[in-house]
Amino acid sequence: MSYTEVPGVRVPIRMWTDPATVEGQAMQQLRNISSLPWISGLAVMPDVHLGKGATVGSVIAMKGAVCPAAVGVDIGCGMSAVKTSLTARDLPDNLSRLRSRIEAAIPVGRGAHPEAVDPGKLHGFPTAGWDDFWSRFDGIADAVKWRRERALSQMGTLGGGNHFVEVCTDTSGAVWLMLHSGSRNIGKELAEHHMGIAQTLPHNQGLVDRDLAVFISDTPQMGAYRQDLFWAQEYAKNNRAIMMALFQDVVRKEFPKAKVAFDPVISCHHNYVSEETYEGQELLVTRKGAIRAGSGEFGIIPGSMGTGSYIVKGLGNERAFNSASHGAGRKMSRTAAKKKFGVQDLEEQTRGVECRKDSGVVDEIPGAYKPIEKVMAQQTDLVEVVAQLKQVVCVKG
């Protein structure tokens, strides 16, 4: 579909979904964002829903400013996926052992590795720049420097909530490995530290929503935030890379006779800031629950734990700031999902998937999410589908 333009306060809101289907609170949140004096454009993806700080599924382009709450607390959260040489015929009928081995290799929830993972010991892992990355930890905010050991031990861990590790098959029968995670606790603490600072600044007093407090270019506060932001985004990318290497190692050991080969890994952030140029203007583009979909760029758009996901290639639609949705998007809150659904519903909606089927993940039930097929149909001018995946194993925190 093409977008619908909704009048905003300062800029129009370009929406790749029917505005009438978006909950009132989310629409108000979008109008609040569009009222900011630094806003240059606002694009809304089909998986849009109410978020904390800013609307999930929004692409916020600002001139000379960035809103830390719009980035969110999981800085650099995103996806990684890789196609393997395995096919569905190589998979055993009972996938519980494979799931258990993945869970043993990759800590979930609040878990961490007993010792920091040494990337030099991972099969084929590119270690160039690793020491430089960690040396830059000394330059991040003093408030979180004491978390270094925890940040080290959480590198290569999943976390909880909607984060997951999956084994999938595509429509041709090829097996894919896919995972979703971010910057773990260190990203959260950096985000909260800077959001607190932003809310105290004089230029943010009187905003319609205090969560929309921004940092302005060429100020010490912006400089400090940008440094920590980009470091945390790199942490998130490295976190997924370590997890994927551990995941691949599990698969190699589980299928030794197959001598499994892997295509290049596809990886993309969907909660982050990027410096980009549109119509000759240098802008700071915040994707809050959205992926970059520049022309020819690969991306990943997951559905819920019982439906499926898509590998896509961007079409470079500048009206959407070269963006696309980051997933199916929730249609009800976690609290509402727990009230409406039970374990039996979860079992029915995840039939055929080797995964947790207990009360601890009911809030992640497929029924709490929008239909991924509809979301994809609403962004045919943003991405083209390269592969359609269906999970057979899903690990959650």
PDB file of C-alpha atoms in Angstrom, residues 7-296:
ATOM      1  CA  PRO A   7      -2.033  16.354   9.539  1.00  0.00           C
ATOM      2  CA  GLY A   8       0.431  16.863  12.350  1.00  0.00           C
ATOM      3  CA  VAL A   9       1.345  19.862  14.460  1.00  0.00           C
ATOM      4  CA  ARG A  10       4.613  20.755  12.717  1.00  0.00           C
ATOM      5  CA  VAL A  11       4.951  18.021  10.080  1.00  0.00           C
ATOM      6  CA  PRO A  12       2.453  15.613   8.512  1.00  0.00           C
ATOM      7  CA  ILE A  13       2.438  12.056   9.838  1.00  0.00           C
ATOM      8  CA  ARG A  14       2.962   9.573   6.996  1.00  0.00           C
ATOM      9  CA  MET A  15       1.339   6.258   7.942  1.00  0.00           C
ATOM     10  CA  TRP A  16       1.696   2.872   6.249  1.00  0.00           C
ATOM     11  CA  THR A  17      -1.476   1.661   7.910  1.00  0.00           C
ATOM     12  CA  ASP A  18      -5.069   2.817   8.283  1.00  0.00           C
ATOM     13  CA  PRO A  19      -5.052   5.564  10.953  1.00  0.00           C
ATOM     14  CA  ALA A  20      -8.533   4.450  12.033  1.00  0.00           C
ATOM     15  CA  THR A  21      -7.083   1.114  13.221  1.00  0.00           C
ATOM     16  CA  VAL A  22      -4.478   2.721  15.514  1.00  0.00           C
ATOM     17  CA  GLU A  23      -5.429   3.079  19.184  1.00  0.00           C
ATOM     18  CA  GLY A  24      -6.151   6.603  20.336  1.00  0.00           C
ATOM     19  CA  GLN A  25      -3.254   6.789  22.781  1.00  0.00           C
ATOM     20  CA  ALA A  26      -0.773   5.839  20.067  1.00  0.00           C
ATOM     21  CA  MET A  27      -2.190   8.454  17.691  1.00  0.00           C
ATOM     22  CA  GLN A  28      -1.864  11.105  20.390  1.00  0.00           C
ATOM     23  CA  GLN A  29       1.696   9.985  21.016  1.00  0.00           C
ATOM     24  CA  LEU A  30       2.447  10.430  17.303  1.00  0.00           C
ATOM     25  CA  ARG A  31       0.899  13.920  17.312  1.00  0.00           C
ATOM     26  CA  ASN A  32       3.006  14.805  20.345  1.00  0.00           C
ATOM     27  CA  ILE A  33       6.152  13.718  18.498  1.00  0.00           C
ATOM     28  CA  SER A  34       5.180  15.704  15.405  1.00  0.00           C
ATOM     29  CA  SER A  35       4.821  18.833  17.566  1.00  0.00           C
ATOM     30  CA  LEU A  36       8.482  18.927  18.583  1.00  0.00           C
ATOM     31  CA  PRO A  37      10.283  22.020  17.262  1.00  0.00           C
ATOM     32  CA  TRP A  38      13.227  19.905  16.004  1.00  0.00           C
ATOM     33  CA  ILE A  39      11.120  17.440  13.975  1.00  0.00           C
ATOM     34  CA  SER A  40      11.746  17.193  10.219  1.00  0.00           C
ATOM     35  CA  GLY A  41       9.575  14.183   9.421  1.00  0.00           C
ATOM     36  CA  LEU A  42       7.633  11.297  10.940  1.00  0.00           C
ATOM     37  CA  ALA A  43       6.907   7.988   9.204  1.00  0.00           C
ATOM     38  CA  VAL A  44       4.752   5.302  10.817  1.00  0.00           C
ATOM     39  CA  MET A  45       5.080   1.603  10.061  1.00  0.00           C
ATOM     40  CA  PRO A  46       2.192  -0.915   9.840  1.00  0.00           C
ATOM     41  CA  ASP A  47       3.179  -2.577  13.134  1.00  0.00           C
ATOM     42  CA  VAL A  48       2.581   0.673  15.025  1.00  0.00           C
ATOM     43  CA  HIS A  49       1.405   0.555  18.641  1.00  0.00           C
ATOM     44  CA  LEU A  50       1.669   2.510  21.880  1.00  0.00           C
ATOM     45  CA  GLY A  51       5.158   2.587  23.357  1.00  0.00           C
ATOM     46  CA  LYS A  52       6.993   4.071  26.304  1.00  0.00           C
ATOM     47  CA  GLY A  53       8.654   7.344  25.377  1.00  0.00           C
ATOM     48  CA  ALA A  54       7.629   7.155  21.740  1.00  0.00           C
ATOM     49  CA  THR A  55       5.354   5.086  19.548  1.00  0.00           C
ATOM     50  CA  VAL A  56       6.665   1.673  18.529  1.00  0.00           C
ATOM     51  CA  GLY A  57       6.816   1.454  14.753  1.00  0.00           C
ATOM     52  CA  SER A  58       7.790   5.092  14.237  1.00  0.00           C
ATOM     53  CA  VAL A  59      10.664   6.644  12.294  1.00  0.00           C
ATOM     54  CA  ILE A  60      11.523  10.055  13.727  1.00  0.00           C
ATOM     55  CA  ALA A  61      13.761  12.358  11.707  1.00  0.00           C
ATOM     56  CA  MET A  62      15.134  15.383  13.562  1.00  0.00           C
ATOM     57  CA  LYS A  63      17.399  18.252  12.617  1.00  0.00           C
ATOM     58  CA  GLY A  64      20.098  18.828  15.217  1.00  0.00           C
ATOM     59  CA  ALA A  65      18.397  16.878  18.008  1.00  0.00           C
ATOM     60  CA  VAL A  66      17.716  13.368  19.263  1.00  0.00           C
ATOM     61  CA  CYS A  67      15.241  12.047  21.853  1.00  0.00           C
ATOM     62  CA  PRO A  68      16.785   9.331  24.072  1.00  0.00           C
ATOM     63  CA  ALA A  69      13.400   8.034  25.236  1.00  0.00           C
ATOM     64  CA  ALA A  70      12.402   7.527  21.605  1.00  0.00           C
ATOM     65  CA  VAL A  71      15.382   5.226  21.150  1.00  0.00           C
ATOM     66  CA  GLY A  72      14.261   3.408  24.270  1.00  0.00           C
ATOM     67  CA  VAL A  73      16.007   1.412  26.953  1.00  0.00           C
ATOM     68  CA  ASP A  74      17.095  -1.495  24.746  1.00  0.00           C
ATOM     69  CA  ILE A  75      19.514   0.513  22.614  1.00  0.00           C
ATOM     70  CA  GLY A  76      20.417  -1.329  19.412  1.00  0.00           C
ATOM     71  CA  CYS A  77      17.862  -4.098  19.828  1.00  0.00           C
ATOM     72  CA  GLY A  78      17.524  -5.997  16.579  1.00  0.00           C
ATOM     73  CA  MET A  79      17.681  -9.232  14.613  1.00  0.00           C
ATOM     74  CA  SER A  80      20.200 -11.609  13.075  1.00  0.00           C
ATOM     75  CA  ALA A  81      19.525 -14.530  10.731  1.00  0.00           C
ATOM     76  CA  VAL A  82      21.546 -16.955   8.647  1.00  0.00           C
ATOM     77  CA  LYS A  83      20.640 -19.612   6.093  1.00  0.00           C
ATOM     78  CA  THR A  84      22.271 -23.009   6.623  1.00  0.00           C
ATOM     79  CA  SER A  85      23.031 -25.916   4.305  1.00  0.00           C
ATOM     80  CA  LEU A  86      20.621 -28.092   6.321  1.00  0.00           C
ATOM     81  CA  THR A  87      17.132 -28.874   5.081  1.00  0.00           C
ATOM     82  CA  ALA A  88      13.972 -29.795   6.923  1.00  0.00           C
ATOM     83  CA  ARG A  89      14.703 -33.463   6.118  1.00  0.00           C
ATOM     84  CA  ASP A  90      17.860 -33.257   8.262  1.00  0.00           C
ATOM     85  CA  LEU A  91      15.901 -32.289  11.379  1.00  0.00           C
ATOM     86  CA  PRO A  92      14.839 -35.013  13.841  1.00  0.00           C
ATOM     87  CA  ASP A  93      11.173 -35.564  14.608  1.00  0.00           C
ATOM     88  CA  ASN A  94      11.815 -34.654  18.258  1.00  0.00           C
ATOM     89  CA  LEU A  95      13.504 -31.266  18.537  1.00  0.00           C
ATOM     90  CA  SER A  96      13.575 -31.049  22.337  1.00  0.00           C
ATOM     91  CA  ARG A  97      17.276 -32.000  22.583  1.00  0.00           C
ATOM     92  CA  LEU A  98      18.247 -29.289  20.082  1.00  0.00           C
ATOM     93  CA  ARG A  99      16.255 -26.742  22.047  1.00  0.00           C
ATOM     94  CA  SER A 100      17.918 -27.845  25.318  1.00  0.00           C
ATOM     95  CA  ARG A 101      21.383 -27.515  23.813  1.00  0.00           C
ATOM     96  CA  ILE A 102      20.629 -24.014  22.549  1.00  0.00           C
ATOM     97  CA  GLU A 103      19.389 -23.023  26.021  1.00  0.00           C
ATOM     98  CA  ALA A 104      22.561 -24.491  27.570  1.00  0.00           C
ATOM     99  CA  ALA A 105      24.812 -22.505  25.210  1.00  0.00           C
ATOM    100  CA  ILE A 106      22.998 -19.152  25.323  1.00  0.00           C
ATOM    101  CA  PRO A 107      21.884 -17.829  28.753  1.00  0.00           C
ATOM    102  CA  VAL A 108      18.326 -16.462  28.734  1.00  0.00           C
ATOM    103  CA  GLY A 109      16.314 -14.101  30.925  1.00  0.00           C
ATOM    104  CA  ARG A 110      18.600 -12.337  33.391  1.00  0.00           C
ATOM    105  CA  GLY A 111      21.245 -14.996  32.944  1.00  0.00           C
ATOM    106  CA  ALA A 112      24.895 -14.413  32.093  1.00  0.00           C
ATOM    107  CA  HIS A 113      27.895 -16.523  31.123  1.00  0.00           C
ATOM    108  CA  PRO A 114      29.971 -17.755  34.107  1.00  0.00           C
ATOM    109  CA  GLU A 115      32.962 -16.148  32.376  1.00  0.00           C
ATOM    110  CA  ALA A 116      33.111 -13.665  29.535  1.00  0.00           C
ATOM    111  CA  VAL A 117      33.011 -15.365  26.139  1.00  0.00           C
ATOM    112  CA  ASP A 118      36.380 -15.262  24.358  1.00  0.00           C
ATOM    113  CA  PRO A 119      35.539 -14.471  20.714  1.00  0.00           C
ATOM    114  CA  GLY A 120      38.952 -15.802  19.675  1.00  0.00           C
ATOM    115  CA  LYS A 121      37.755 -19.301  20.599  1.00  0.00           C
ATOM    116  CA  LEU A 122      34.621 -19.115  18.436  1.00  0.00           C
ATOM    117  CA  HIS A 123      34.693 -20.780  15.054  1.00  0.00           C
ATOM    118  CA  GLY A 124      35.591 -18.213  12.384  1.00  0.00           C
ATOM    119  CA  PHE A 125      34.586 -15.237  14.540  1.00  0.00           C
ATOM    120  CA  PRO A 126      36.088 -11.932  13.279  1.00  0.00           C
ATOM    121  CA  THR A 127      37.930 -10.468  16.280  1.00  0.00           C
ATOM    122  CA  ALA A 128      39.329  -7.365  14.577  1.00  0.00           C
ATOM    123  CA  GLY A 129      38.360  -4.290  16.597  1.00  0.00           C
ATOM    124  CA  TRP A 130      37.231  -6.280  19.644  1.00  0.00           C
ATOM    125  CA  ASP A 131      39.890  -4.859  21.997  1.00  0.00           C
ATOM    126  CA  ASP A 132      39.242  -1.338  20.684  1.00  0.00           C
ATOM    127  CA  PHE A 133      35.511  -1.751  21.359  1.00  0.00           C
ATOM    128  CA  TRP A 134      36.083  -2.688  24.990  1.00  0.00           C
ATOM    129  CA  SER A 135      38.742  -0.002  25.453  1.00  0.00           C
ATOM    130  CA  ARG A 136      36.028   2.559  24.667  1.00  0.00           C
ATOM    131  CA  PHE A 137      34.037   1.355  27.668  1.00  0.00           C
ATOM    132  CA  ASP A 138      36.286   3.584  29.780  1.00  0.00           C
ATOM    133  CA  GLY A 139      34.809   6.617  28.012  1.00  0.00           C
ATOM    134  CA  ILE A 140      31.142   5.937  28.733  1.00  0.00           C
ATOM    135  CA  ALA A 141      29.092   7.520  31.516  1.00  0.00           C
ATOM    136  CA  ASP A 142      30.629   7.298  34.991  1.00  0.00           C
ATOM    137  CA  ALA A 143      27.243   6.171  36.337  1.00  0.00           C
ATOM    138  CA  VAL A 144      27.577   2.749  34.684  1.00  0.00           C
ATOM    139  CA  LYS A 145      31.342   2.123  34.613  1.00  0.00           C
ATOM    140  CA  TRP A 146      31.063  -0.194  37.597  1.00  0.00           C
ATOM    141  CA  ARG A 147      28.933  -2.503  35.411  1.00  0.00           C
ATOM    142  CA  ARG A 148      31.888  -3.561  33.237  1.00  0.00           C
ATOM    143  CA  GLU A 149      32.095  -7.139  34.544  1.00  0.00           C
ATOM    144  CA  ARG A 150      28.370  -7.622  34.143  1.00  0.00           C
ATOM    145  CA  ALA A 151      28.477  -6.201  30.629  1.00  0.00           C
ATOM    146  CA  LEU A 152      31.275  -8.626  29.788  1.00  0.00           C
ATOM    147  CA  SER A 153      29.419 -11.645  31.156  1.00  0.00           C
ATOM    148  CA  GLN A 154      26.145 -10.666  29.461  1.00  0.00           C
ATOM    149  CA  MET A 155      27.792 -10.367  26.045  1.00  0.00           C
ATOM    150  CA  GLY A 156      26.308 -13.272  24.083  1.00  0.00           C
ATOM    151  CA  THR A 157      23.089 -13.628  26.122  1.00  0.00           C
ATOM    152  CA  LEU A 158      19.449 -13.392  25.112  1.00  0.00           C
ATOM    153  CA  GLY A 159      17.495 -11.537  27.782  1.00  0.00           C
ATOM    154  CA  GLY A 160      13.748 -11.910  28.258  1.00  0.00           C
ATOM    155  CA  GLY A 161      10.471 -10.447  27.024  1.00  0.00           C
ATOM    156  CA  ASN A 162      10.041 -10.738  23.282  1.00  0.00           C
ATOM    157  CA  HIS A 163      13.663 -11.755  22.661  1.00  0.00           C
ATOM    158  CA  PHE A 164      14.124 -15.186  21.142  1.00  0.00           C
ATOM    159  CA  VAL A 165      16.378 -17.706  19.409  1.00  0.00           C
ATOM    160  CA  GLU A 166      14.759 -19.780  16.664  1.00  0.00           C
ATOM    161  CA  VAL A 167      15.392 -22.577  14.223  1.00  0.00           C
ATOM    162  CA  CYS A 168      13.230 -21.999  11.146  1.00  0.00           C
ATOM    163  CA  THR A 169      12.565 -23.515   7.743  1.00  0.00           C
ATOM    164  CA  ASP A 170      11.724 -21.557   4.625  1.00  0.00           C
ATOM    165  CA  THR A 171       9.260 -22.447   1.876  1.00  0.00           C
ATOM    166  CA  SER A 172      11.959 -24.349  -0.016  1.00  0.00           C
ATOM    167  CA  GLY A 173      12.791 -26.453   3.047  1.00  0.00           C
ATOM    168  CA  ALA A 174      16.091 -24.728   3.894  1.00  0.00           C
ATOM    169  CA  VAL A 175      16.897 -24.379   7.603  1.00  0.00           C
ATOM    170  CA  TRP A 176      17.626 -20.917   9.005  1.00  0.00           C
ATOM    171  CA  LEU A 177      18.915 -19.757  12.389  1.00  0.00           C
ATOM    172  CA  MET A 178      17.433 -16.531  13.723  1.00  0.00           C
ATOM    173  CA  LEU A 179      17.652 -14.507  16.923  1.00  0.00           C
ATOM    174  CA  HIS A 180      16.391 -11.263  18.444  1.00  0.00           C
ATOM    175  CA  SER A 181      18.162  -9.359  21.226  1.00  0.00           C
ATOM    176  CA  GLY A 182      19.788  -6.059  22.134  1.00  0.00           C
ATOM    177  CA  SER A 183      22.197  -4.315  24.490  1.00  0.00           C
ATOM    178  CA  ARG A 184      21.108  -6.113  27.664  1.00  0.00           C
ATOM    179  CA  ASN A 185      21.350  -4.358  31.020  1.00  0.00           C
ATOM    180  CA  ILE A 186      24.201  -2.029  30.082  1.00  0.00           C
ATOM    181  CA  GLY A 187      22.092  -0.459  27.315  1.00  0.00           C
ATOM    182  CA  LYS A 188      19.183  -0.041  29.692  1.00  0.00           C
ATOM    183  CA  GLU A 189      21.277   1.702  32.326  1.00  0.00           C
ATOM    184  CA  LEU A 190      22.907   4.028  29.813  1.00  0.00           C
ATOM    185  CA  ALA A 191      19.504   4.921  28.373  1.00  0.00           C
ATOM    186  CA  GLU A 192      17.944   5.648  31.760  1.00  0.00           C
ATOM    187  CA  HIS A 193      20.959   7.730  32.792  1.00  0.00           C
ATOM    188  CA  HIS A 194      20.692   9.981  29.742  1.00  0.00           C
ATOM    189  CA  MET A 195      16.894  10.195  29.763  1.00  0.00           C
ATOM    190  CA  GLY A 196      17.110  11.551  33.285  1.00  0.00           C
ATOM    191  CA  ILE A 197      19.602  14.208  32.218  1.00  0.00           C
ATOM    192  CA  ALA A 198      17.541  15.243  29.167  1.00  0.00           C
ATOM    193  CA  GLN A 199      14.449  15.889  31.272  1.00  0.00           C
ATOM    194  CA  THR A 200      16.324  18.444  33.407  1.00  0.00           C
ATOM    195  CA  LEU A 201      17.502  20.635  30.520  1.00  0.00           C
ATOM    196  CA  PRO A 202      15.889  24.098  30.180  1.00  0.00           C
ATOM    197  CA  HIS A 203      14.850  23.690  26.526  1.00  0.00           C
ATOM    198  CA  ASN A 204      12.767  20.637  27.463  1.00  0.00           C
ATOM    199  CA  GLN A 205      10.642  22.344  30.075  1.00  0.00           C
ATOM    200  CA  GLY A 206       7.038  22.765  28.993  1.00  0.00           C
ATOM    201  CA  LEU A 207       7.006  19.935  26.448  1.00  0.00           C
ATOM    202  CA  VAL A 208       3.632  18.259  25.980  1.00  0.00           C
ATOM    203  CA  ASP A 209       5.236  14.970  27.082  1.00  0.00           C
ATOM    204  CA  ARG A 210       8.321  14.959  29.331  1.00  0.00           C
ATOM    205  CA  ASP A 211       9.385  11.628  27.770  1.00  0.00           C
ATOM    206  CA  LEU A 212      10.081  13.535  24.547  1.00  0.00           C
ATOM    207  CA  ALA A 213      12.961  15.502  26.070  1.00  0.00           C
ATOM    208  CA  VAL A 214      15.817  15.874  23.577  1.00  0.00           C
ATOM    209  CA  PHE A 215      19.504  16.596  23.410  1.00  0.00           C
ATOM    210  CA  ILE A 216      20.544  19.366  21.020  1.00  0.00           C
ATOM    211  CA  SER A 217      23.585  19.243  18.742  1.00  0.00           C
ATOM    212  CA  ASP A 218      26.805  20.966  19.773  1.00  0.00           C
ATOM    213  CA  THR A 219      26.116  20.647  23.498  1.00  0.00           C
ATOM    214  CA  PRO A 220      28.129  18.620  26.033  1.00  0.00           C
ATOM    215  CA  GLN A 221      25.021  16.561  26.872  1.00  0.00           C
ATOM    216  CA  MET A 222      24.493  15.607  23.216  1.00  0.00           C
ATOM    217  CA  GLY A 223      28.163  14.731  22.837  1.00  0.00           C
ATOM    218  CA  ALA A 224      28.070  12.447  25.876  1.00  0.00           C
ATOM    219  CA  TYR A 225      24.853  10.782  24.757  1.00  0.00           C
ATOM    220  CA  ARG A 226      26.030  10.175  21.200  1.00  0.00           C
ATOM    221  CA  GLN A 227      29.208   8.558  22.479  1.00  0.00           C
ATOM    222  CA  ASP A 228      27.312   6.208  24.800  1.00  0.00           C
ATOM    223  CA  LEU A 229      24.504   5.610  22.293  1.00  0.00           C
ATOM    224  CA  PHE A 230      26.786   4.483  19.488  1.00  0.00           C
ATOM    225  CA  TRP A 231      28.830   2.336  21.873  1.00  0.00           C
ATOM    226  CA  ALA A 232      25.647   0.615  23.119  1.00  0.00           C
ATOM    227  CA  GLN A 233      24.463   0.065  19.541  1.00  0.00           C
ATOM    228  CA  GLU A 234      27.786  -1.622  18.836  1.00  0.00           C
ATOM    229  CA  TYR A 235      27.407  -3.697  22.018  1.00  0.00           C
ATOM    230  CA  ALA A 236      24.019  -4.914  20.798  1.00  0.00           C
ATOM    231  CA  LYS A 237      25.424  -5.858  17.390  1.00  0.00           C
ATOM    232  CA  ASN A 238      28.330  -7.705  19.018  1.00  0.00           C
ATOM    233  CA  ASN A 239      25.959  -9.406  21.438  1.00  0.00           C
ATOM    234  CA  ARG A 240      23.973 -10.867  18.535  1.00  0.00           C
ATOM    235  CA  ALA A 241      27.167 -11.841  16.724  1.00  0.00           C
ATOM    236  CA  ILE A 242      28.451 -13.787  19.751  1.00  0.00           C
ATOM    237  CA  MET A 243      25.077 -15.478  20.194  1.00  0.00           C
ATOM    238  CA  MET A 244      24.926 -16.427  16.532  1.00  0.00           C
ATOM    239  CA  ALA A 245      28.423 -17.935  16.732  1.00  0.00           C
ATOM    240  CA  LEU A 246      27.410 -19.958  19.809  1.00  0.00           C
ATOM    241  CA  PHE A 247      24.193 -20.988  18.034  1.00  0.00           C
ATOM    242  CA  GLN A 248      26.095 -22.114  14.937  1.00  0.00           C
ATOM    243  CA  ASP A 249      28.447 -24.127  17.145  1.00  0.00           C
ATOM    244  CA  VAL A 250      25.471 -25.951  18.687  1.00  0.00           C
ATOM    245  CA  VAL A 251      24.154 -26.796  15.222  1.00  0.00           C
ATOM    246  CA  ARG A 252      27.561 -28.034  14.017  1.00  0.00           C
ATOM    247  CA  LYS A 253      27.791 -30.371  17.021  1.00  0.00           C
ATOM    248  CA  GLU A 254      24.185 -31.528  16.706  1.00  0.00           C
ATOM    249  CA  PHE A 255      24.580 -32.398  13.016  1.00  0.00           C
ATOM    250  CA  PRO A 256      28.249 -33.489  12.716  1.00  0.00           C
ATOM    251  CA  LYS A 257      27.744 -35.696   9.665  1.00  0.00           C
ATOM    252  CA  ALA A 258      26.120 -32.890   7.698  1.00  0.00           C
ATOM    253  CA  LYS A 259      29.214 -30.650   7.894  1.00  0.00           C
ATOM    254  CA  VAL A 260      26.885 -27.666   8.109  1.00  0.00           C
ATOM    255  CA  ALA A 261      27.757 -24.561   6.102  1.00  0.00           C
ATOM    256  CA  PHE A 262      26.348 -21.089   6.691  1.00  0.00           C
ATOM    257  CA  ASP A 263      25.601 -18.189   4.370  1.00  0.00           C
ATOM    258  CA  PRO A 264      26.671 -14.662   5.439  1.00  0.00           C
ATOM    259  CA  VAL A 265      24.736 -13.469   8.491  1.00  0.00           C
ATOM    260  CA  ILE A 266      22.024 -10.845   7.974  1.00  0.00           C
ATOM    261  CA  SER A 267      21.813  -8.411  10.890  1.00  0.00           C
ATOM    262  CA  CYS A 268      19.804  -5.255  11.526  1.00  0.00           C
ATOM    263  CA  HIS A 269      18.988  -2.938  14.405  1.00  0.00           C
ATOM    264  CA  HIS A 270      15.406  -1.830  15.003  1.00  0.00           C
ATOM    265  CA  ASN A 271      15.803   0.500  18.020  1.00  0.00           C
ATOM    266  CA  TYR A 272      18.555   2.936  17.144  1.00  0.00           C
ATOM    267  CA  VAL A 273      19.756   6.272  15.768  1.00  0.00           C
ATOM    268  CA  SER A 274      21.453   6.806  12.429  1.00  0.00           C
ATOM    269  CA  GLU A 275      22.948   9.873  10.764  1.00  0.00           C
ATOM    270  CA  GLU A 276      21.333  10.121   7.313  1.00  0.00           C
ATOM    271  CA  THR A 277      20.747  12.727   4.601  1.00  0.00           C
ATOM    272  CA  TYR A 278      17.377  13.432   2.963  1.00  0.00           C
ATOM    273  CA  GLU A 279      16.652  16.213   0.489  1.00  0.00           C
ATOM    274  CA  GLY A 280      20.061  17.690   1.227  1.00  0.00           C
ATOM    275  CA  GLN A 281      19.485  17.846   4.992  1.00  0.00           C
ATOM    276  CA  GLU A 282      21.661  15.988   7.481  1.00  0.00           C
ATOM    277  CA  LEU A 283      19.240  14.390   9.935  1.00  0.00           C
ATOM    278  CA  LEU A 284      19.345  12.190  13.017  1.00  0.00           C
ATOM    279  CA  VAL A 285      16.907   9.375  12.254  1.00  0.00           C
ATOM    280  CA  THR A 286      15.542   7.379  15.180  1.00  0.00           C
ATOM    281  CA  ARG A 287      13.943   4.051  14.293  1.00  0.00           C
ATOM    282  CA  LYS A 288      11.785   3.022  17.224  1.00  0.00           C
ATOM    283  CA  GLY A 289      10.643  -0.459  16.267  1.00  0.00           C
ATOM    284  CA  ALA A 290      11.592  -0.106  12.597  1.00  0.00           C
ATOM    285  CA  ILE A 291      14.399  -1.378  10.391  1.00  0.00           C
ATOM    286  CA  ARG A 292      16.411   0.411   7.730  1.00  0.00           C
ATOM    287  CA  ALA A 293      15.233  -0.657   4.266  1.00  0.00           C
ATOM    288  CA  GLY A 294      17.506   1.182   1.875  1.00  0.00           C
ATOM    289  CA  SER A 295      17.530  -0.008  -1.728  1.00  0.00           C
ATOM    290  CA  GLY A 296      18.917  -3.547  -1.865  1.00  0.00           C
TER     291      GLY A 296
END
